[in-house]
């Protein structure tokens, strides 16, 4: 190795981790910790009613105050984080595990398969996700499993479209052509070359999908067709606190802040992952 080569290597700047990635990871890590420790951190049961303590302001006994039924809002927000994550995580996993392979195969095979997948995806995407979710909940029901499946179905066509686009962008690369020319099986080519090269972009989209899933869950709860009381869910808490907001703003303030903070975390994580992928591809 020559002196000039050594100097160039030493002068090459290190790729710093994006600040947004760190910030998003910290926020979501904090949410995950409080969700896991909700039973320990909660000063009271999230469902126990005490009408004599209704609509109390924040205090040492009730850090976030109480709602119209005397339930501790702090405890309900903590346990609400558990519920939101229990819906977001499996929903996003279903969307990724099912949608990405379909998009990859459609882009790689082309022809009739691609046209059929595009037709189905475009047909579903012609309906707003929220409207489709409301219709599906009305048909399937509003139990936990039904909500997960419903939201997954609303997001699946988008993931298929993204995966199809990501695959199309790398399908003509030299390494793909070389793999085909060497006689490698299609499945092997997809696993070895296509999947690793689109994985970063898929992670970016998945993190942004997570915030959209949270919004749909909260919206369903706010409309009264999502999870039913007394389960602590942030959108449901917002709906229950509407009539008391002017006199006791804490009934809507803290659940609303919880939703905003988690969405911020997912968006920052997505932005950071995108910057990281862009730097890697640069």
C-alpha positions as YAML, in Angstrom:
chain: A
units: angstrom
residues:
- id: 1
  name: UNK
  ca: [0.00, 0.00, 0.00]
- id: 2
  name: UNK
  ca: [1.50, 3.32, -1.03]
- id: 3
  name: UNK
  ca: [1.65, 6.48, 1.07]
- id: 4
  name: UNK
  ca: [-0.85, 8.22, -1.22]
- id: 5
  name: UNK
  ca: [-3.38, 5.40, -0.88]
- id: 6
  name: UNK
  ca: [-2.95, 5.45, 2.90]
- id: 7
  name: UNK
  ca: [-3.50, 9.20, 3.00]
- id: 8
  name: UNK
  ca: [-6.68, 8.93, 0.95]
- id: 9
  name: UNK
  ca: [-8.05, 6.21, 3.24]
- id: 10
  name: UNK
  ca: [-7.26, 8.26, 6.35]
- id: 11
  name: UNK
  ca: [-8.85, 11.36, 4.85]
- id: 12
  name: UNK
  ca: [-12.06, 9.56, 3.88]
- id: 13
  name: UNK
  ca: [-14.84, 10.80, 6.21]
- id: 14
  name: UNK
  ca: [-16.66, 8.26, 8.30]
- id: 15
  name: UNK
  ca: [-20.35, 7.79, 7.62]
- id: 16
  name: UNK
  ca: [-22.08, 9.24, 10.64]
- id: 17
  name: UNK
  ca: [-25.32, 7.74, 11.85]
- id: 18
  name: UNK
  ca: [-28.17, 10.16, 10.97]
- id: 19
  name: UNK
  ca: [-29.40, 12.15, 13.95]
- id: 20
  name: UNK
  ca: [-33.01, 11.45, 13.00]
- id: 21
  name: UNK
  ca: [-32.31, 7.71, 13.14]
- id: 22
  name: UNK
  ca: [-30.91, 8.01, 16.66]
- id: 23
  name: UNK
  ca: [-33.75, 10.29, 17.79]
- id: 24
  name: UNK
  ca: [-36.42, 8.01, 16.35]
- id: 25
  name: UNK
  ca: [-34.79, 4.95, 17.89]
- id: 26
  name: UNK
  ca: [-34.61, 6.63, 21.30]
- id: 27
  name: UNK
  ca: [-38.27, 7.70, 21.18]
- id: 28
  name: UNK
  ca: [-39.53, 4.30, 20.07]
- id: 29
  name: UNK
  ca: [-37.22, 2.53, 22.51]
- id: 30
  name: UNK
  ca: [-38.65, 4.64, 25.32]
- id: 31
  name: UNK
  ca: [-42.21, 3.82, 24.23]
- id: 32
  name: UNK
  ca: [-41.36, 0.11, 24.06]
- id: 33
  name: UNK
  ca: [-39.85, 0.17, 27.56]
- id: 34
  name: UNK
  ca: [-42.80, 1.91, 29.17]
- id: 35
  name: UNK
  ca: [-45.15, -0.46, 27.35]
- id: 36
  name: UNK
  ca: [-43.24, -3.47, 28.65]
- id: 37
  name: UNK
  ca: [-43.16, -2.05, 32.19]
- id: 38
  name: UNK
  ca: [-46.70, -0.64, 32.18]
- id: 39
  name: UNK
  ca: [-47.82, -3.04, 34.89]
- id: 40
  name: UNK
  ca: [-44.96, -1.92, 37.14]
- id: 41
  name: UNK
  ca: [-45.06, 1.81, 36.39]
- id: 42
  name: UNK
  ca: [-48.84, 2.23, 36.59]
- id: 43
  name: UNK
  ca: [-49.98, 3.69, 39.92]
- id: 44
  name: UNK
  ca: [-53.47, 2.19, 39.49]
- id: 45
  name: UNK
  ca: [-55.46, -0.22, 37.38]
- id: 46
  name: UNK
  ca: [-56.23, 1.24, 33.93]
- id: 47
  name: UNK
  ca: [-59.82, -0.03, 34.08]
- id: 48
  name: UNK
  ca: [-60.81, 0.50, 37.73]
- id: 49
  name: UNK
  ca: [-63.48, 3.17, 38.08]
- id: 50
  name: UNK
  ca: [-63.80, 5.62, 40.98]
- id: 51
  name: UNK
  ca: [-66.59, 8.09, 40.32]
- id: 52
  name: UNK
  ca: [-65.69, 10.06, 43.47]
- id: 53
  name: UNK
  ca: [-62.31, 10.86, 41.86]
- id: 54
  name: UNK
  ca: [-63.67, 11.78, 38.44]
- id: 55
  name: UNK
  ca: [-61.98, 14.50, 36.36]
- id: 56
  name: UNK
  ca: [-59.26, 15.29, 38.87]
- id: 57
  name: UNK
  ca: [-56.36, 17.47, 37.76]
- id: 58
  name: UNK
  ca: [-52.83, 16.04, 37.61]
- id: 59
  name: UNK
  ca: [-51.44, 15.35, 41.07]
- id: 60
  name: UNK
  ca: [-48.93, 13.13, 42.86]
- id: 61
  name: UNK
  ca: [-51.54, 10.37, 43.10]
- id: 62
  name: UNK
  ca: [-52.64, 10.79, 39.47]
- id: 63
  name: UNK
  ca: [-49.78, 12.28, 37.38]
- id: 64
  name: UNK
  ca: [-52.02, 12.80, 34.34]
- id: 65
  name: UNK
  ca: [-55.27, 13.30, 36.28]
- id: 66
  name: UNK
  ca: [-58.39, 11.15, 35.94]
- id: 67
  name: UNK
  ca: [-61.13, 10.77, 33.35]
- id: 68
  name: UNK
  ca: [-64.91, 11.06, 33.69]
- id: 69
  name: UNK
  ca: [-65.10, 7.63, 35.30]
- id: 70
  name: UNK
  ca: [-62.30, 8.30, 37.75]
- id: 71
  name: UNK
  ca: [-59.79, 6.09, 35.96]
- id: 72
  name: UNK
  ca: [-56.12, 7.04, 36.18]
- id: 73
  name: UNK
  ca: [-55.12, 8.55, 32.81]
- id: 74
  name: UNK
  ca: [-51.40, 7.90, 33.34]
- id: 75
  name: UNK
  ca: [-52.06, 4.19, 33.79]
- id: 76
  name: UNK
  ca: [-54.34, 4.11, 30.77]
- id: 77
  name: UNK
  ca: [-51.76, 5.87, 28.58]
- id: 78
  name: UNK
  ca: [-49.07, 3.38, 29.62]
- id: 79
  name: UNK
  ca: [-51.26, 0.35, 28.96]
- id: 80
  name: UNK
  ca: [-52.47, 2.03, 25.76]
- id: 81
  name: UNK
  ca: [-48.88, 1.90, 24.51]
- id: 82
  name: UNK
  ca: [-49.01, -1.87, 24.99]
- id: 83
  name: UNK
  ca: [-52.16, -2.15, 22.91]
- id: 84
  name: UNK
  ca: [-50.94, 0.14, 20.12]
- id: 85
  name: UNK
  ca: [-47.67, -1.78, 19.75]
- id: 86
  name: UNK
  ca: [-49.50, -5.11, 19.92]
- id: 87
  name: UNK
  ca: [-51.43, -4.02, 16.81]
- id: 88
  name: UNK
  ca: [-48.66, -2.14, 14.97]
- id: 89
  name: UNK
  ca: [-45.94, -4.81, 15.16]
- id: 90
  name: UNK
  ca: [-47.90, -7.82, 13.82]
- id: 91
  name: UNK
  ca: [-49.70, -5.69, 11.25]
- id: 92
  name: UNK
  ca: [-46.47, -4.35, 9.77]
- id: 93
  name: UNK
  ca: [-44.92, -7.83, 9.85]
- id: 94
  name: UNK
  ca: [-47.88, -9.26, 7.93]
- id: 95
  name: UNK
  ca: [-47.67, -6.46, 5.36]
- id: 96
  name: UNK
  ca: [-43.94, -6.97, 4.84]
- id: 97
  name: UNK
  ca: [-43.92, -10.78, 4.86]
- id: 98
  name: UNK
  ca: [-46.85, -11.02, 2.43]
- id: 99
  name: UNK
  ca: [-46.52, -7.86, 0.36]
- id: 100
  name: UNK
  ca: [-42.80, -7.86, -0.42]
- id: 101
  name: UNK
  ca: [-42.66, -11.35, -2.02]
- id: 102
  name: UNK
  ca: [-45.72, -10.56, -4.13]
- id: 103
  name: UNK
  ca: [-44.18, -7.30, -5.33]
- id: 104
  name: UNK
  ca: [-40.84, -8.95, -6.06]
- id: 105
  name: UNK
  ca: [-42.38, -11.79, -8.07]
- id: 106
  name: UNK
  ca: [-44.64, -9.40, -10.00]
- id: 107
  name: UNK
  ca: [-41.72, -7.17, -11.01]
- id: 108
  name: UNK
  ca: [-39.36, -10.02, -11.78]
- id: 109
  name: UNK
  ca: [-41.78, -12.23, -13.71]
- id: 110
  name: UNK
  ca: [-43.59, -9.38, -15.50]
- id: 111
  name: UNK
  ca: [-46.17, -10.29, -18.09]
- id: 112
  name: UNK
  ca: [-49.54, -11.57, -16.92]
- id: 113
  name: UNK
  ca: [-48.50, -11.90, -13.27]
- id: 114
  name: UNK
  ca: [-47.37, -8.29, -13.12]
- id: 115
  name: UNK
  ca: [-50.53, -7.03, -14.79]
- id: 116
  name: UNK
  ca: [-52.76, -9.05, -12.48]
- id: 117
  name: UNK
  ca: [-50.98, -7.88, -9.32]
- id: 118
  name: UNK
  ca: [-51.04, -4.27, -10.52]
- id: 119
  name: UNK
  ca: [-54.75, -4.47, -11.31]
- id: 120
  name: UNK
  ca: [-55.66, -5.84, -7.89]
- id: 121
  name: UNK
  ca: [-53.40, -3.37, -6.07]
- id: 122
  name: UNK
  ca: [-54.67, -0.37, -8.02]
- id: 123
  name: UNK
  ca: [-58.29, -1.44, -7.45]
- id: 124
  name: UNK
  ca: [-57.81, -1.61, -3.68]
- id: 125
  name: UNK
  ca: [-55.80, 1.62, -3.58]
- id: 126
  name: UNK
  ca: [-58.64, 3.43, -5.34]
- id: 127
  name: UNK
  ca: [-60.41, 3.41, -1.97]
- id: 128
  name: UNK
  ca: [-59.06, 5.61, 0.85]
- id: 129
  name: UNK
  ca: [-57.40, 3.39, 3.48]
- id: 130
  name: UNK
  ca: [-59.59, 4.77, 6.27]
- id: 131
  name: UNK
  ca: [-62.82, 4.16, 4.37]
- id: 132
  name: UNK
  ca: [-61.73, 0.65, 3.49]
- id: 133
  name: UNK
  ca: [-60.80, -0.03, 7.12]
- id: 134
  name: UNK
  ca: [-64.24, 1.12, 8.31]
- id: 135
  name: UNK
  ca: [-65.99, -1.13, 5.79]
- id: 136
  name: UNK
  ca: [-63.84, -4.15, 6.68]
- id: 137
  name: UNK
  ca: [-64.32, -3.67, 10.43]
- id: 138
  name: UNK
  ca: [-68.07, -3.50, 9.87]
- id: 139
  name: UNK
  ca: [-67.90, -6.80, 7.97]
- id: 140
  name: UNK
  ca: [-65.25, -8.72, 9.93]
- id: 141
  name: UNK
  ca: [-65.80, -7.28, 13.40]
- id: 142
  name: UNK
  ca: [-63.79, -5.14, 15.82]
- id: 143
  name: UNK
  ca: [-61.94, -7.76, 17.84]
- id: 144
  name: UNK
  ca: [-58.17, -7.59, 18.17]
- id: 145
  name: UNK
  ca: [-57.45, -10.12, 15.42]
- id: 146
  name: UNK
  ca: [-60.03, -8.54, 13.13]
- id: 147
  name: UNK
  ca: [-58.43, -5.11, 13.52]
- id: 148
  name: UNK
  ca: [-54.95, -6.47, 12.76]
- id: 149
  name: UNK
  ca: [-56.19, -8.27, 9.64]
- id: 150
  name: UNK
  ca: [-58.27, -5.29, 8.54]
- id: 151
  name: UNK
  ca: [-55.44, -2.77, 8.74]
- id: 152
  name: UNK
  ca: [-53.01, -5.22, 7.14]
- id: 153
  name: UNK
  ca: [-55.36, -5.56, 4.16]
- id: 154
  name: UNK
  ca: [-55.55, -1.78, 3.76]
- id: 155
  name: UNK
  ca: [-51.76, -1.42, 3.74]
- id: 156
  name: UNK
  ca: [-50.84, -4.55, 1.77]
- id: 157
  name: UNK
  ca: [-51.43, -3.09, -1.75]
- id: 158
  name: UNK
  ca: [-49.13, -0.16, -0.96]
- id: 159
  name: UNK
  ca: [-46.32, -2.47, 0.14]
- id: 160
  name: UNK
  ca: [-46.81, -4.59, -3.00]
- id: 161
  name: UNK
  ca: [-46.50, -1.49, -5.15]
- id: 162
  name: UNK
  ca: [-43.38, -0.28, -3.33]
- id: 163
  name: UNK
  ca: [-41.72, -3.71, -3.46]
- id: 164
  name: UNK
  ca: [-42.55, -3.98, -7.15]
- id: 165
  name: UNK
  ca: [-40.97, -0.58, -7.79]
- id: 166
  name: UNK
  ca: [-37.85, -1.37, -5.76]
- id: 167
  name: UNK
  ca: [-37.42, -4.67, -7.60]
- id: 168
  name: UNK
  ca: [-37.91, -3.09, -11.01]
- id: 169
  name: UNK
  ca: [-35.14, -0.60, -10.23]
- id: 170
  name: UNK
  ca: [-32.59, -3.38, -9.63]
- id: 171
  name: UNK
  ca: [-33.89, -6.07, -12.02]
- id: 172
  name: UNK
  ca: [-31.77, -4.78, -14.90]
- id: 173
  name: UNK
  ca: [-28.55, -4.50, -12.91]
- id: 174
  name: UNK
  ca: [-25.43, -6.28, -14.15]
- id: 175
  name: UNK
  ca: [-25.28, -8.67, -11.22]
- id: 176
  name: UNK
  ca: [-28.85, -9.81, -11.91]
- id: 177
  name: UNK
  ca: [-28.04, -10.34, -15.58]
- id: 178
  name: UNK
  ca: [-24.88, -12.25, -14.64]
- id: 179
  name: UNK
  ca: [-26.84, -14.44, -12.25]
- id: 180
  name: UNK
  ca: [-29.35, -15.27, -14.97]
- id: 181
  name: UNK
  ca: [-26.60, -15.98, -17.48]
- id: 182
  name: UNK
  ca: [-24.90, -18.36, -15.07]
- id: 183
  name: UNK
  ca: [-28.05, -20.47, -15.00]
- id: 184
  name: UNK
  ca: [-28.96, -19.72, -11.38]
- id: 185
  name: UNK
  ca: [-32.52, -20.52, -10.42]
- id: 186
  name: UNK
  ca: [-34.94, -17.63, -10.17]
- id: 187
  name: UNK
  ca: [-35.56, -18.24, -6.48]
- id: 188
  name: UNK
  ca: [-31.83, -18.22, -5.74]
- id: 189
  name: UNK
  ca: [-31.35, -15.01, -7.72]
- id: 190
  name: UNK
  ca: [-34.13, -13.29, -5.83]
- id: 191
  name: UNK
  ca: [-32.86, -14.38, -2.42]
- id: 192
  name: UNK
  ca: [-29.17, -13.68, -3.05]
- id: 193
  name: UNK
  ca: [-29.35, -10.51, -5.11]
- id: 194
  name: UNK
  ca: [-32.76, -8.84, -5.17]
- id: 195
  name: UNK
  ca: [-33.84, -9.13, -1.53]
- id: 196
  name: UNK
  ca: [-30.57, -7.78, 0.01]
- id: 197
  name: UNK
  ca: [-30.56, -4.82, -2.38]
- id: 198
  name: UNK
  ca: [-34.11, -3.71, -1.65]
- id: 199
  name: UNK
  ca: [-34.13, -4.58, 2.06]
- id: 200
  name: UNK
  ca: [-33.03, -1.09, 3.15]
- id: 201
  name: UNK
  ca: [-35.80, 0.60, 1.17]
- id: 202
  name: UNK
  ca: [-38.35, -1.89, 2.51]
- id: 203
  name: UNK
  ca: [-37.34, -1.07, 6.09]
- id: 204
  name: UNK
  ca: [-37.81, 2.64, 5.37]
- id: 205
  name: UNK
  ca: [-41.31, 2.08, 4.02]
- id: 206
  name: UNK
  ca: [-42.21, -0.29, 6.86]
- id: 207
  name: UNK
  ca: [-41.29, 2.30, 9.49]
- id: 208
  name: UNK
  ca: [-43.53, 4.86, 7.78]
- id: 209
  name: UNK
  ca: [-46.30, 2.30, 7.46]
- id: 210
  name: UNK
  ca: [-46.14, 1.83, 11.24]
- id: 211
  name: UNK
  ca: [-47.16, 5.44, 11.84]
- id: 212
  name: UNK
  ca: [-50.04, 5.05, 9.38]
- id: 213
  name: UNK
  ca: [-51.19, 1.90, 11.18]
- id: 214
  name: UNK
  ca: [-51.21, 3.83, 14.46]
- id: 215
  name: UNK
  ca: [-53.30, 6.58, 12.90]
- id: 216
  name: UNK
  ca: [-55.85, 4.09, 11.58]
- id: 217
  name: UNK
  ca: [-56.07, 2.28, 14.93]
- id: 218
  name: UNK
  ca: [-56.58, 5.58, 16.75]
- id: 219
  name: UNK
  ca: [-59.11, 6.77, 14.17]
- id: 220
  name: UNK
  ca: [-61.15, 3.58, 14.48]
- id: 221
  name: UNK
  ca: [-61.12, 3.95, 18.25]
- id: 222
  name: UNK
  ca: [-62.09, 7.61, 18.02]
- id: 223
  name: UNK
  ca: [-65.04, 6.73, 15.78]
- id: 224
  name: UNK
  ca: [-66.15, 4.07, 18.27]
- id: 225
  name: UNK
  ca: [-65.75, 1.14, 15.88]
- id: 226
  name: UNK
  ca: [-62.30, 0.02, 17.00]
- id: 227
  name: UNK
  ca: [-61.39, -1.64, 20.27]
- id: 228
  name: UNK
  ca: [-64.21, -1.30, 22.76]
- id: 229
  name: UNK
  ca: [-64.03, 0.08, 26.33]
- id: 230
  name: UNK
  ca: [-62.69, -0.48, 28.90]
- id: 231
  name: UNK
  ca: [-59.58, -1.47, 26.93]
- id: 232
  name: UNK
  ca: [-57.18, 1.49, 27.16]
- id: 233
  name: UNK
  ca: [-56.58, 2.65, 23.59]
- id: 234
  name: UNK
  ca: [-55.46, 6.17, 22.80]
- id: 235
  name: UNK
  ca: [-58.01, 6.91, 20.07]
- id: 236
  name: UNK
  ca: [-60.84, 5.60, 22.26]
- id: 237
  name: UNK
  ca: [-59.57, 7.76, 25.13]
- id: 238
  name: UNK
  ca: [-59.71, 10.82, 22.86]
- id: 239
  name: UNK
  ca: [-63.30, 9.99, 21.92]
- id: 240
  name: UNK
  ca: [-64.34, 9.47, 25.55]
- id: 241
  name: UNK
  ca: [-62.79, 12.77, 26.62]
- id: 242
  name: UNK
  ca: [-64.39, 15.04, 24.02]
- id: 243
  name: UNK
  ca: [-67.31, 16.21, 26.15]
- id: 244
  name: UNK
  ca: [-65.08, 16.99, 29.13]
- id: 245
  name: UNK
  ca: [-62.19, 18.60, 27.25]
- id: 246
  name: UNK
  ca: [-63.01, 22.22, 28.07]
- id: 247
  name: UNK
  ca: [-63.31, 21.62, 31.81]
- id: 248
  name: UNK
  ca: [-60.58, 18.96, 32.06]
- id: 249
  name: UNK
  ca: [-58.21, 19.16, 29.07]
- id: 250
  name: UNK
  ca: [-56.01, 16.36, 30.43]
- id: 251
  name: UNK
  ca: [-58.54, 13.76, 29.28]
- id: 252
  name: UNK
  ca: [-57.56, 14.42, 25.66]
- id: 253
  name: UNK
  ca: [-54.18, 16.13, 26.02]
- id: 254
  name: UNK
  ca: [-52.13, 13.16, 27.19]
- id: 255
  name: UNK
  ca: [-53.53, 10.50, 24.83]
- id: 256
  name: UNK
  ca: [-53.12, 12.96, 21.96]
- id: 257
  name: UNK
  ca: [-49.52, 13.68, 22.95]
- id: 258
  name: UNK
  ca: [-48.82, 9.95, 23.16]
- id: 259
  name: UNK
  ca: [-50.06, 9.45, 19.59]
- id: 260
  name: UNK
  ca: [-48.03, 12.44, 18.36]
- id: 261
  name: UNK
  ca: [-44.84, 11.27, 20.07]
- id: 262
  name: UNK
  ca: [-45.07, 7.73, 18.67]
- id: 263
  name: UNK
  ca: [-45.79, 8.99, 15.15]
- id: 264
  name: UNK
  ca: [-42.85, 11.38, 15.46]
- id: 265
  name: UNK
  ca: [-40.65, 8.46, 16.49]
- id: 266
  name: UNK
  ca: [-41.66, 6.34, 13.50]
- id: 267
  name: UNK
  ca: [-41.23, 9.25, 11.08]
- id: 268
  name: UNK
  ca: [-37.80, 10.16, 12.44]
- id: 269
  name: UNK
  ca: [-36.77, 6.51, 12.25]
- id: 270
  name: UNK
  ca: [-37.96, 6.33, 8.65]
- id: 271
  name: UNK
  ca: [-36.11, 9.53, 7.71]
- id: 272
  name: UNK
  ca: [-32.94, 8.24, 9.35]
- id: 273
  name: UNK
  ca: [-33.15, 4.89, 7.61]
- id: 274
  name: UNK
  ca: [-33.71, 6.63, 4.28]
- id: 275
  name: UNK
  ca: [-30.63, 8.81, 4.79]
- id: 276
  name: UNK
  ca: [-28.63, 5.72, 5.73]
- id: 277
  name: UNK
  ca: [-29.78, 3.86, 2.62]
- id: 278
  name: UNK
  ca: [-29.02, 6.88, 0.41]
- id: 279
  name: UNK
  ca: [-25.50, 7.13, 1.85]
- id: 280
  name: UNK
  ca: [-24.91, 3.43, 1.31]
- id: 281
  name: UNK
  ca: [-26.02, 3.67, -2.30]
- id: 282
  name: UNK
  ca: [-24.04, 6.85, -2.94]
...
